[in-house]
Amino acid sequence: CAELNRGGVWQARLRLTCQHVNKAVDLSSVKKSVLSSMWSMCTDCLKERTMIDGEPAASHDILVCLKCGFQGCNQSGVQHAIRHHQAFHPESHCITISLITWKAWCFECNEELSTHCNKKALAQTLDFLQKHSVKTASAISPKIIKLREEASDYPDPSRGKSPVINSTLVPVKGITNLGNTCFFNAVMQNLSQTHMLIDLIQEVKEKGHKQKICPPVETNLSPLIATLPGPEPLTAAMILFLQSMKEPGKGPISPKILFNQLCQKAPRFKGYQQQDSQELLHYLLDSIRVEETKRVKAAILKAFNNPTEKTADEETKRQVKAYGKEGVKMNFVDRIFVGELTNTIMCEECEHISTVKEAFIDMSLPIIEERVSVSPLISFCLDKKVEKIYTSARKQMLISLLPPVITLHLKRFHQAGMNLRKVNRHVDFPLILDLAPFCSASCKNLAAGERVLYSLYGIVEHSGSMRGGHYTAYVKVRKPSASCLTSTPSGQWVYVSDTTVQTVPESRVLNSQAYLLFYEEMP
C-alpha cells in the first residue's frame, strides 16, 4: 500500500520488525569506527584513491553499515556499500543507514525499516549518527566564518554592537530538518546567499522606514514619501531567519518560526510531508509579496489621512490609485526575482499579431531526452525556433524584462498517465550564462549586440527516485560583485544537506543533479 504526494516522494508502509536487527546492529562498533574515520566519505573510495579534485568520486550518498560502521557509497557504477554487504558475512552486515535521507535499509529483506523496532537498536544508532553529523557540521563552520570575518565592516560583538546584515561574504550554517523539510532547507540556503535580498530586506525591516514613490510623469503627481508600518508576520520571520544565518556563531539554525509562518499562509505545507522545492519557492515569495504590498498600501493611505470610499473625493482616489500602482512594484520580491515574458502570436492567414505580457518568478524548462545543456533548453522553451499553434498561427516567447536574479527550474517530475516519474538525466549548466539571445528587441536596458551575463551562485539538487528522494543545496560563498566580466567570479562552493555543511570542488557542483539553478546578474 503506497501513497503519492505532490513532492514526488512515495511513502510506503514500513516493516515493523526485521529478523536481522539483533545480529546486524552493533552500536559500540559503529561509534568506534565512525569516530576514527573521515565522516561522510566512502572508505573504499579513499583506499582506491578514486578521487576528483580531492574529493571521493562517489560520495553523494553514503550508507553506514550498522554492524561495523563501514561507510560506503551507493552510486550507480561504484556501489561499495553493496560490495561490503556481499563480502563481509552478508546476514550480519546487511543493515545500513543513509547519511542523506537518514533511512534504514536491510539488504536481506530488501526493504526499508522502521527505526523504532527491536528494542530501539536502530533508533539509538540513528540518534548517534545524526548527532555526530551535527558536530561535524559545526566543526566545519569556523572555516566559512573565517572568510566572513576578514571583512572590515563587521562590528565587533564584544564591543556591544549588534551585527548588521550586508553584502560581504555570508557564512554557511546548517539548517535543522523539522521532519521531511529538506525541500524547504535547500531553498533557504540559496536565499541566504542571495546578496540583493540580504541588502533590500535590511532596508525595509524597521517600522518607520521611509519609501519614496515616484508615479509616472503623465500623472502629473509629485513623488510621495510614504512611512511604512512594521513588517507583516511572514516577512518579519524571514528577516529574523536571514539575520540568524549571517550572525557570528555556529549552526545549525532552526527554521521553525519561519516555516510555521509560511504554513499559516500556505496550509498545504503543514503535516511535514515531503514537498516540492519549486512550489515552496513560489508560495514563499508570493506570500511575502502580498504582505509587502499590503504594507505599502497602508503607508500610502496613511499619507492621505486614511481616506475611505465615502470620505475620499475623486482626485484623492486618483492619486491613491496612481501611487499604489507604482508603490506595489517597489517591494523587494519584484525588484529581485520577478521578470517579464512577452508572448507573441501571429496569424498566418491575416498576419495579425497579438502580444501578451506575463510576469514570472522562475522559468520552467522541460528536460528533453538527449543530453543537453541549459542554453538549448531555454531556446527550446522561448523556441528562437518559432512554435506553430494548430495550423494557422505561430507563437514566440521572449524575455522582455530581466530580473537581477533569475531562477531556472528543470522539470524533472513528469506526469505519464496516472503515474508520476522523475527524469534523472544529467543536464549541463554553465557557470556564466548569457541571456541576451533569449531577450526581445524591446527588452529594457538592453542595447543591440550587448551581452547580458549571469553568474551561477546556487543550486537545489534532488537526489534519489520517486520512492525516496532528498533535497540538498550547493551555494557559492563569494564577494557581492564580480571584478571581471569575462571569467567566473571567484568564491568557494559549499554543499549543504540539512545540518551537514562541507566545502566541495567546482567539479562536484557541475556534476550535480540540478533541480533549481540560481543566477545573479553580473555588473
Coordinates of C-alpha atoms in Angstrom, one line a residue:
C1 CA 0.0 0.0 0.0
A2 CA 1.6 3.3 -1.0
E3 CA 0.5 6.9 -1.4
L4 CA 2.0 9.5 -3.8
N5 CA 2.2 13.2 -2.6
R6 CA 3.0 16.3 -4.7
G7 CA 6.6 16.4 -3.7
G8 CA 7.2 13.3 -5.8
V9 CA 8.0 11.1 -2.9
W10 CA 6.5 7.8 -2.2
Q11 CA 5.6 6.9 1.4
A12 CA 5.2 3.1 1.9
R13 CA 4.1 1.0 4.9
L14 CA 7.3 0.0 6.6
R15 CA 8.1 -3.3 8.2
L16 CA 7.8 -3.1 11.9
T17 CA 10.2 -5.9 12.6
C18 CA 13.3 -7.4 11.0
Q19 CA 14.8 -10.7 12.0
H20 CA 18.3 -9.4 11.1
V21 CA 18.4 -6.4 13.5
N22 CA 19.7 -8.3 16.6
K23 CA 22.8 -9.6 14.7
A24 CA 23.3 -6.7 12.3
V25 CA 23.3 -3.7 14.7
D26 CA 26.3 -3.1 16.9
L27 CA 26.2 0.5 18.2
S28 CA 29.6 0.3 20.0
S29 CA 31.4 -0.9 16.9
V30 CA 29.7 1.8 14.8
K31 CA 30.8 4.5 17.3
K32 CA 34.4 3.3 17.3
S33 CA 34.6 3.2 13.5
V34 CA 32.8 6.5 12.8
L35 CA 34.8 8.4 15.4
S36 CA 38.1 7.2 13.9
S37 CA 37.2 7.7 10.2
M38 CA 36.6 10.6 7.8
W39 CA 33.0 11.5 8.1
S40 CA 30.6 11.0 5.1
M41 CA 33.4 9.7 2.9
C42 CA 33.4 6.3 1.2
T43 CA 36.1 4.2 2.9
D44 CA 36.8 2.2 -0.2
C45 CA 36.9 5.2 -2.5
L46 CA 39.6 6.7 -0.2
K47 CA 41.6 3.5 -0.2
E48 CA 41.4 3.1 -4.0
R49 CA 42.2 6.8 -4.5
T50 CA 39.1 7.2 -6.6
M51 CA 39.3 11.0 -6.3
I52 CA 38.2 14.0 -8.4
D53 CA 39.8 17.3 -7.3
G54 CA 40.5 16.0 -3.9
E55 CA 37.0 14.5 -3.3
P56 CA 35.9 10.8 -3.3
A57 CA 34.4 10.0 -6.7
A58 CA 31.1 8.8 -5.4
S59 CA 30.4 10.4 -2.1
H60 CA 26.9 11.8 -2.7
D61 CA 25.0 9.1 -1.0
I62 CA 26.9 7.3 1.9
L63 CA 25.5 4.2 3.6
V64 CA 26.8 3.3 7.1
C65 CA 26.9 -0.4 7.9
L66 CA 25.3 -0.8 11.3
K67 CA 27.4 -3.8 12.2
C68 CA 30.9 -2.3 11.8
G69 CA 30.5 1.3 10.9
F70 CA 31.9 1.0 7.3
Q71 CA 30.9 4.0 5.2
G72 CA 30.3 3.0 1.6
C73 CA 29.0 4.9 -1.5
N74 CA 25.7 3.9 -3.2
Q75 CA 26.2 5.4 -6.6
S76 CA 25.5 3.5 -9.8
G77 CA 28.7 2.0 -11.1
V78 CA 30.5 2.4 -7.8
Q79 CA 28.5 0.6 -5.1
H80 CA 30.9 0.0 -2.3
A81 CA 28.2 -0.3 0.3
I82 CA 26.6 -3.3 -1.6
R83 CA 30.0 -4.9 -2.1
H84 CA 30.7 -4.6 1.6
H85 CA 27.5 -6.4 2.4
Q86 CA 28.2 -9.2 -0.1
A87 CA 31.8 -9.7 1.1
F88 CA 31.6 -9.5 4.9
H89 CA 29.1 -12.0 6.3
P90 CA 26.0 -10.8 4.4
E91 CA 23.5 -11.7 7.1
S92 CA 25.3 -9.7 9.8
H93 CA 26.3 -6.8 7.7
C94 CA 23.0 -6.2 5.9
I95 CA 21.5 -3.1 7.6
T96 CA 22.6 0.4 6.6
I97 CA 21.5 4.0 7.3
S98 CA 21.8 6.6 4.6
L99 CA 23.6 9.8 5.6
I100 CA 21.4 11.8 3.2
T101 CA 17.9 10.5 3.8
W102 CA 18.5 9.0 7.3
K103 CA 16.6 5.9 6.3
A104 CA 17.5 2.4 7.4
W105 CA 17.6 -0.4 4.8
C106 CA 18.0 -4.1 5.1
F107 CA 19.7 -5.8 2.0
E108 CA 18.5 -9.2 3.1
C109 CA 14.8 -8.1 3.5
N110 CA 15.2 -5.8 0.5
E111 CA 13.0 -3.3 2.4
E112 CA 13.1 0.0 4.4
L113 CA 13.0 -0.5 8.1
S114 CA 11.3 1.4 10.9
T115 CA 13.9 2.9 13.2
H116 CA 11.7 2.1 16.2
C117 CA 11.7 -1.7 16.0
N118 CA 13.6 -4.3 18.1
K119 CA 14.5 -2.7 21.4
K120 CA 15.2 0.7 19.8
A121 CA 18.5 -0.5 18.5
L122 CA 18.0 1.3 15.2
A123 CA 16.7 4.4 16.8
Q124 CA 19.7 4.6 19.1
T125 CA 22.2 4.2 16.3
L126 CA 20.3 6.8 14.1
D127 CA 20.4 9.2 17.0
F128 CA 24.2 8.8 17.4
L129 CA 24.8 9.3 13.7
Q130 CA 22.6 12.4 13.4
K131 CA 24.3 14.0 16.5
H132 CA 27.7 13.2 15.1
S133 CA 26.7 14.8 11.8
V134 CA 25.7 18.0 13.6
K135 CA 29.0 18.1 15.5
T136 CA 30.9 17.6 12.2
A137 CA 29.0 20.4 10.5
S138 CA 29.7 22.7 13.4
A139 CA 33.4 21.8 13.2
I140 CA 33.4 22.9 9.5
S141 CA 31.6 26.2 10.0
P142 CA 34.6 28.1 11.5
K143 CA 36.4 27.8 8.2
I144 CA 33.5 29.5 6.5
I145 CA 33.0 32.1 9.2
K146 CA 36.7 33.0 9.0
L147 CA 36.1 34.1 5.4
R148 CA 33.3 36.3 6.6
E149 CA 35.3 37.9 9.4
E150 CA 38.0 39.1 7.1
A151 CA 35.7 41.9 6.0
S152 CA 36.4 45.1 8.0
D153 CA 32.9 46.4 8.0
Y154 CA 31.6 43.8 10.5
P155 CA 31.3 45.3 14.0
D156 CA 33.0 43.7 17.0
P157 CA 30.3 41.9 19.0
S158 CA 32.5 42.2 22.1
R159 CA 32.1 46.0 22.0
G160 CA 28.3 45.7 22.3
K161 CA 27.5 46.5 18.7
S162 CA 24.9 44.2 17.0
P163 CA 25.9 42.7 13.7
V164 CA 24.5 44.3 10.6
I165 CA 23.3 42.4 7.5
N166 CA 25.3 43.5 4.5
S167 CA 26.7 42.0 1.3
T168 CA 30.1 40.7 2.5
L169 CA 30.8 37.0 2.5
V170 CA 27.8 35.2 4.1
P171 CA 28.7 32.2 6.3
V172 CA 27.0 28.9 5.6
K173 CA 25.2 27.3 8.5
G174 CA 23.3 24.0 8.6
I175 CA 19.5 24.1 8.9
T176 CA 17.7 21.7 11.2
N177 CA 15.3 19.3 9.5
L178 CA 11.9 19.6 11.2
G179 CA 10.7 16.4 9.6
N180 CA 10.8 16.0 5.8
T181 CA 11.6 19.7 5.4
C182 CA 14.7 19.3 3.3
F183 CA 12.8 20.8 0.3
F184 CA 12.5 24.0 2.4
N185 CA 16.0 23.9 3.8
A186 CA 17.6 23.7 0.4
V187 CA 15.7 26.7 -0.9
M188 CA 16.5 28.7 2.2
Q189 CA 20.3 28.1 1.8
N190 CA 20.1 29.7 -1.7
L191 CA 18.0 32.6 -0.5
S192 CA 20.5 33.1 2.3
Q193 CA 23.3 33.6 -0.3
T194 CA 21.3 36.0 -2.4
H195 CA 23.1 39.2 -1.8
M196 CA 20.5 41.6 -3.2
L197 CA 17.9 40.0 -0.9
I198 CA 20.1 40.5 2.1
D199 CA 20.5 44.1 1.2
L200 CA 16.9 45.1 0.4
I201 CA 15.3 43.2 3.2
Q202 CA 17.7 45.1 5.6
E203 CA 16.3 48.4 4.2
V204 CA 12.7 47.6 4.9
K205 CA 12.9 45.7 8.1
E206 CA 12.2 48.5 10.6
K207 CA 8.9 50.2 11.3
G208 CA 9.0 53.8 10.2
H209 CA 11.1 53.1 7.1
K210 CA 10.5 55.9 4.5
Q211 CA 10.0 54.9 0.9
K212 CA 9.9 57.3 -2.0
I213 CA 7.2 56.5 -4.6
C214 CA 7.6 58.2 -8.0
P215 CA 4.4 57.8 -10.2
P216 CA 4.6 58.1 -14.0
V217 CA 5.2 61.5 -15.5
E218 CA 1.8 61.5 -17.2
T219 CA 0.0 61.5 -13.8
N220 CA 1.4 65.0 -13.1
L221 CA 2.0 63.9 -9.5
S222 CA 5.0 64.8 -7.3
P223 CA 6.9 62.0 -5.5
L224 CA 5.3 60.7 -2.3
I225 CA 7.4 59.9 0.8
A226 CA 5.5 57.0 2.5
T227 CA 6.3 55.9 6.0
L228 CA 6.0 52.1 6.2
P229 CA 4.5 50.3 9.2
G230 CA 6.3 47.3 10.6
P231 CA 6.7 44.1 8.6
E232 CA 3.9 41.5 8.5
P233 CA 4.5 38.2 10.3
L234 CA 6.0 36.1 7.5
T235 CA 8.3 38.9 6.3
A236 CA 9.4 39.5 9.9
A237 CA 10.2 35.8 10.3
M238 CA 12.1 35.8 7.1
I239 CA 14.2 38.8 8.3
L240 CA 14.9 37.1 11.6
F241 CA 15.9 33.9 9.8
L242 CA 18.3 35.6 7.4
Q243 CA 19.8 37.6 10.3
S244 CA 20.4 34.3 12.2
M245 CA 22.1 32.8 9.2
K246 CA 24.5 35.7 9.0
E247 CA 25.3 36.3 12.6
P248 CA 28.6 35.0 14.1
G249 CA 28.4 31.6 15.8
K250 CA 28.0 28.0 14.9
G251 CA 25.0 26.3 13.4
P252 CA 22.7 24.7 12.8
I253 CA 19.8 27.1 12.7
S254 CA 16.2 26.0 13.4
P255 CA 13.7 27.3 10.7
K256 CA 10.7 26.5 12.8
I257 CA 9.4 30.1 13.3
L258 CA 9.7 30.9 9.5
F259 CA 8.3 27.5 8.4
N260 CA 5.3 27.8 10.8
Q261 CA 4.5 31.3 9.5
L262 CA 4.6 30.0 5.9
C263 CA 2.3 27.2 6.9
Q264 CA -0.2 29.8 8.1
K265 CA -0.2 31.3 4.7
A266 CA 0.0 28.0 2.8
P267 CA -1.6 25.2 4.8
R268 CA -0.5 22.7 2.1
F269 CA 2.9 22.6 3.8
K270 CA 1.5 21.5 7.2
G271 CA 2.0 17.9 8.3
Y272 CA 5.7 17.7 7.5
Q273 CA 5.2 15.7 4.3
Q274 CA 7.9 15.9 1.6
Q275 CA 7.0 18.7 -0.9
D276 CA 8.4 20.3 -4.0
S277 CA 11.1 22.9 -3.7
Q278 CA 10.0 24.9 -6.7
E279 CA 6.4 25.1 -5.3
L280 CA 7.8 26.1 -1.9
L281 CA 9.8 29.0 -3.5
H282 CA 6.7 30.2 -5.3
Y283 CA 4.5 30.1 -2.2
L284 CA 7.1 31.8 0.0
L285 CA 7.9 34.7 -2.4
D286 CA 4.2 35.2 -3.4
S287 CA 3.2 35.3 0.3
I288 CA 5.9 37.8 1.2
R289 CA 5.0 39.9 -1.8
V290 CA 1.3 40.0 -0.7
E291 CA 2.4 41.2 2.8
E292 CA 4.7 43.9 1.4
T293 CA 2.0 45.1 -1.0
K294 CA -0.3 45.4 2.0
R295 CA 2.4 47.3 3.9
V296 CA 3.0 49.8 1.1
K297 CA -0.7 50.4 0.5
A298 CA -1.2 51.1 4.2
A299 CA 1.6 53.6 4.1
I300 CA 0.0 55.4 1.1
L301 CA -3.4 55.6 2.8
K302 CA -1.8 57.0 5.9
A303 CA -0.1 59.7 3.9
F304 CA -3.6 60.8 2.8
N305 CA -5.0 60.6 6.4
N306 CA -6.6 57.1 5.8
P307 CA -9.4 58.1 3.4
T308 CA -12.4 55.7 2.8
E309 CA -14.7 55.2 -0.2
K310 CA -17.2 57.6 1.5
T311 CA -14.8 60.3 2.6
A312 CA -12.4 60.4 -0.4
D313 CA -13.1 62.7 -3.4
E314 CA -12.4 61.6 -7.0
E315 CA -9.0 63.4 -7.0
T316 CA -7.8 61.7 -3.8
K317 CA -8.9 58.3 -5.3
R318 CA -7.0 59.0 -8.4
Q319 CA -3.8 59.9 -6.6
V320 CA -4.0 57.0 -4.1
K321 CA -4.5 54.6 -7.1
A322 CA -1.6 56.1 -9.0
Y323 CA 0.8 55.9 -6.0
G324 CA -0.5 52.4 -5.2
K325 CA 0.1 51.0 -8.7
E326 CA 3.7 52.3 -8.6
G327 CA 4.3 51.5 -5.0
V328 CA 3.5 47.8 -5.1
K329 CA 6.1 47.3 -7.8
M330 CA 8.8 48.5 -5.3
N331 CA 8.5 45.5 -3.0
F332 CA 11.8 43.6 -2.7
V333 CA 10.4 40.4 -4.2
D334 CA 9.6 42.1 -7.5
R335 CA 12.8 44.1 -7.5
I336 CA 14.9 40.9 -7.2
F337 CA 13.1 37.9 -8.7
V338 CA 10.3 39.0 -11.0
G339 CA 10.9 39.2 -14.7
E340 CA 8.6 39.5 -17.7
L341 CA 7.9 37.4 -20.8
T342 CA 6.3 38.7 -24.0
N343 CA 4.2 36.1 -25.7
T344 CA 3.7 36.9 -29.4
I345 CA 1.2 35.2 -31.6
M346 CA 0.9 35.8 -35.4
C347 CA -2.0 34.6 -37.5
E348 CA -0.6 33.1 -40.7
E349 CA -3.7 33.8 -42.7
C350 CA -4.3 37.5 -41.9
E351 CA -0.8 38.2 -40.3
H352 CA -2.4 39.8 -37.3
I353 CA 0.0 40.0 -34.4
S354 CA -1.1 40.0 -30.7
T355 CA 1.2 40.2 -27.7
V356 CA 0.6 39.3 -24.1
K357 CA 3.0 40.1 -21.3
E358 CA 3.2 37.9 -18.2
A359 CA 5.4 38.1 -15.1
F360 CA 7.5 35.2 -13.9
I361 CA 9.4 34.3 -10.7
D362 CA 11.2 31.4 -12.4
M363 CA 11.5 29.8 -15.8
S364 CA 10.4 26.2 -16.1
L365 CA 12.4 24.2 -18.6
P366 CA 11.3 20.7 -19.7
I367 CA 14.1 18.2 -20.0
I368 CA 14.3 16.6 -23.4
E369 CA 15.6 13.1 -24.0
E370 CA 19.1 13.8 -25.3
R371 CA 21.9 15.0 -23.0
V372 CA 21.6 18.8 -23.3
S373 CA 22.7 22.0 -21.6
V374 CA 20.7 24.8 -20.1
S375 CA 21.1 27.2 -23.1
P376 CA 19.4 24.9 -25.6
L377 CA 16.6 24.3 -23.1
I378 CA 15.9 28.0 -22.9
S379 CA 15.9 28.2 -26.7
F380 CA 13.5 25.2 -26.8
C381 CA 11.1 27.0 -24.4
L382 CA 11.4 30.6 -25.7
D383 CA 11.6 28.4 -29.1
K384 CA 14.2 31.2 -31.5
K385 CA 12.5 28.3 -33.1
V386 CA 9.1 29.7 -33.6
E387 CA 6.4 27.3 -32.4
K388 CA 3.3 26.5 -34.5
I389 CA -0.1 26.6 -32.8
Y390 CA -2.7 24.5 -34.5
T391 CA -2.1 25.2 -38.2
S392 CA -2.9 28.8 -38.5
A393 CA -0.7 30.7 -36.1
R394 CA 2.8 31.0 -34.8
K395 CA 3.8 31.6 -31.2
Q396 CA 7.1 33.0 -29.8
M397 CA 8.0 33.8 -26.2
L398 CA 10.9 36.1 -25.4
I399 CA 12.2 37.8 -22.2
S400 CA 11.1 41.4 -22.2
L401 CA 12.3 42.3 -18.6
L402 CA 15.3 40.6 -16.9
P403 CA 15.3 40.4 -13.1
P404 CA 18.6 40.8 -11.2
V405 CA 18.2 37.2 -10.0
I406 CA 16.8 34.6 -12.4
T407 CA 15.8 31.1 -11.3
L408 CA 15.7 28.2 -13.8
H409 CA 13.5 25.3 -12.9
L410 CA 14.4 22.0 -14.6
K411 CA 11.2 20.0 -14.8
R412 CA 12.3 16.6 -13.5
F413 CA 8.9 15.4 -12.4
H414 CA 6.6 14.3 -15.3
Q415 CA 3.1 13.0 -15.3
A416 CA 2.7 9.9 -17.5
G417 CA -1.0 8.9 -17.4
M418 CA -1.7 8.1 -13.8
N419 CA 1.9 7.8 -12.9
L420 CA 4.4 10.5 -11.9
R421 CA 8.0 9.8 -12.8
K422 CA 11.3 11.5 -12.3
V423 CA 13.8 12.3 -15.1
N424 CA 17.3 11.6 -13.7
R425 CA 19.1 12.6 -16.8
H426 CA 22.1 15.0 -16.2
V427 CA 21.7 18.5 -17.6
D428 CA 24.8 20.5 -18.3
F429 CA 24.6 24.0 -17.0
P430 CA 27.1 26.9 -17.4
L431 CA 28.7 28.9 -14.6
I432 CA 28.2 32.0 -16.7
L433 CA 25.0 32.3 -18.7
D434 CA 24.4 34.9 -21.5
L435 CA 20.6 35.6 -21.7
A436 CA 20.8 38.2 -24.4
P437 CA 19.9 35.7 -27.2
F438 CA 16.7 35.0 -25.4
C439 CA 15.6 38.6 -25.0
S440 CA 13.1 40.6 -27.1
A441 CA 14.3 43.6 -29.1
S442 CA 12.3 45.8 -26.8
C443 CA 13.9 44.3 -23.6
K444 CA 14.6 47.2 -21.2
N445 CA 18.2 48.4 -20.8
L446 CA 19.5 46.1 -23.5
A447 CA 21.4 47.5 -26.4
A448 CA 21.7 45.7 -29.8
G449 CA 24.6 43.2 -29.7
E450 CA 25.1 43.5 -26.0
R451 CA 25.7 40.5 -23.8
V452 CA 23.7 40.0 -20.6
L453 CA 25.8 37.8 -18.3
Y454 CA 24.5 36.0 -15.2
S455 CA 26.7 34.1 -12.8
L456 CA 25.6 30.8 -11.1
Y457 CA 25.7 31.1 -7.3
G458 CA 23.2 28.4 -6.0
I459 CA 21.6 25.1 -6.8
V460 CA 18.9 23.0 -5.3
E461 CA 19.6 19.3 -6.1
H462 CA 17.1 16.5 -5.9
S463 CA 18.7 13.1 -5.5
G464 CA 17.1 9.7 -5.4
S465 CA 13.9 8.5 -7.0
M466 CA 10.2 8.9 -6.7
R467 CA 10.2 6.2 -3.9
G468 CA 12.6 8.2 -1.8
G469 CA 14.2 11.5 -2.6
H470 CA 16.2 14.2 -0.8
Y471 CA 16.8 17.9 -1.5
T472 CA 20.2 19.4 -0.9
A473 CA 21.9 22.7 -1.9
Y474 CA 25.1 23.9 -3.4
V475 CA 25.9 27.6 -2.6
K476 CA 28.8 29.8 -3.6
V477 CA 30.4 31.9 -0.8
R478 CA 31.6 34.9 -2.8
K479 CA 32.0 38.7 -2.8
P480 CA 29.0 40.8 -3.8
S481 CA 30.2 41.7 -7.2
A482 CA 32.4 40.3 -9.9
S483 CA 35.6 42.0 -10.8
C484 CA 35.8 40.6 -14.3
L485 CA 33.0 40.1 -16.8
T486 CA 34.9 37.5 -18.9
S487 CA 35.7 35.0 -16.2
T488 CA 33.9 33.1 -13.5
P489 CA 33.7 35.2 -10.3
S490 CA 35.9 33.7 -7.5
G491 CA 34.4 32.0 -4.5
Q492 CA 34.1 28.8 -2.5
W493 CA 31.4 26.3 -3.3
V494 CA 29.7 24.7 -0.2
Y495 CA 27.5 21.6 -0.1
V496 CA 24.7 21.6 2.4
S497 CA 22.4 18.7 3.4
D498 CA 20.2 19.9 6.3
T499 CA 22.8 20.2 9.1
T500 CA 25.7 18.8 7.1
V501 CA 28.0 21.5 5.7
Q502 CA 31.2 20.9 3.7
T503 CA 33.3 22.7 1.1
V504 CA 33.4 21.0 -2.3
P505 CA 35.3 21.4 -5.6
E506 CA 33.6 23.1 -8.6
S507 CA 33.6 19.8 -10.5
R508 CA 31.2 18.2 -8.0
V509 CA 28.9 21.1 -8.4
L510 CA 28.8 20.8 -12.2
N511 CA 28.0 17.1 -11.9
S512 CA 25.1 17.6 -9.5
Q513 CA 21.5 16.6 -10.5
A514 CA 20.2 20.2 -10.5
Y515 CA 16.6 20.9 -10.0
L516 CA 16.7 24.7 -9.4
L517 CA 19.5 27.0 -10.6
F518 CA 20.0 30.5 -9.2
Y519 CA 21.8 33.0 -11.3
E520 CA 22.6 36.7 -10.5
E521 CA 23.2 39.4 -13.0
M522 CA 26.9 40.4 -13.3
P523 CA 27.8 44.1 -13.3

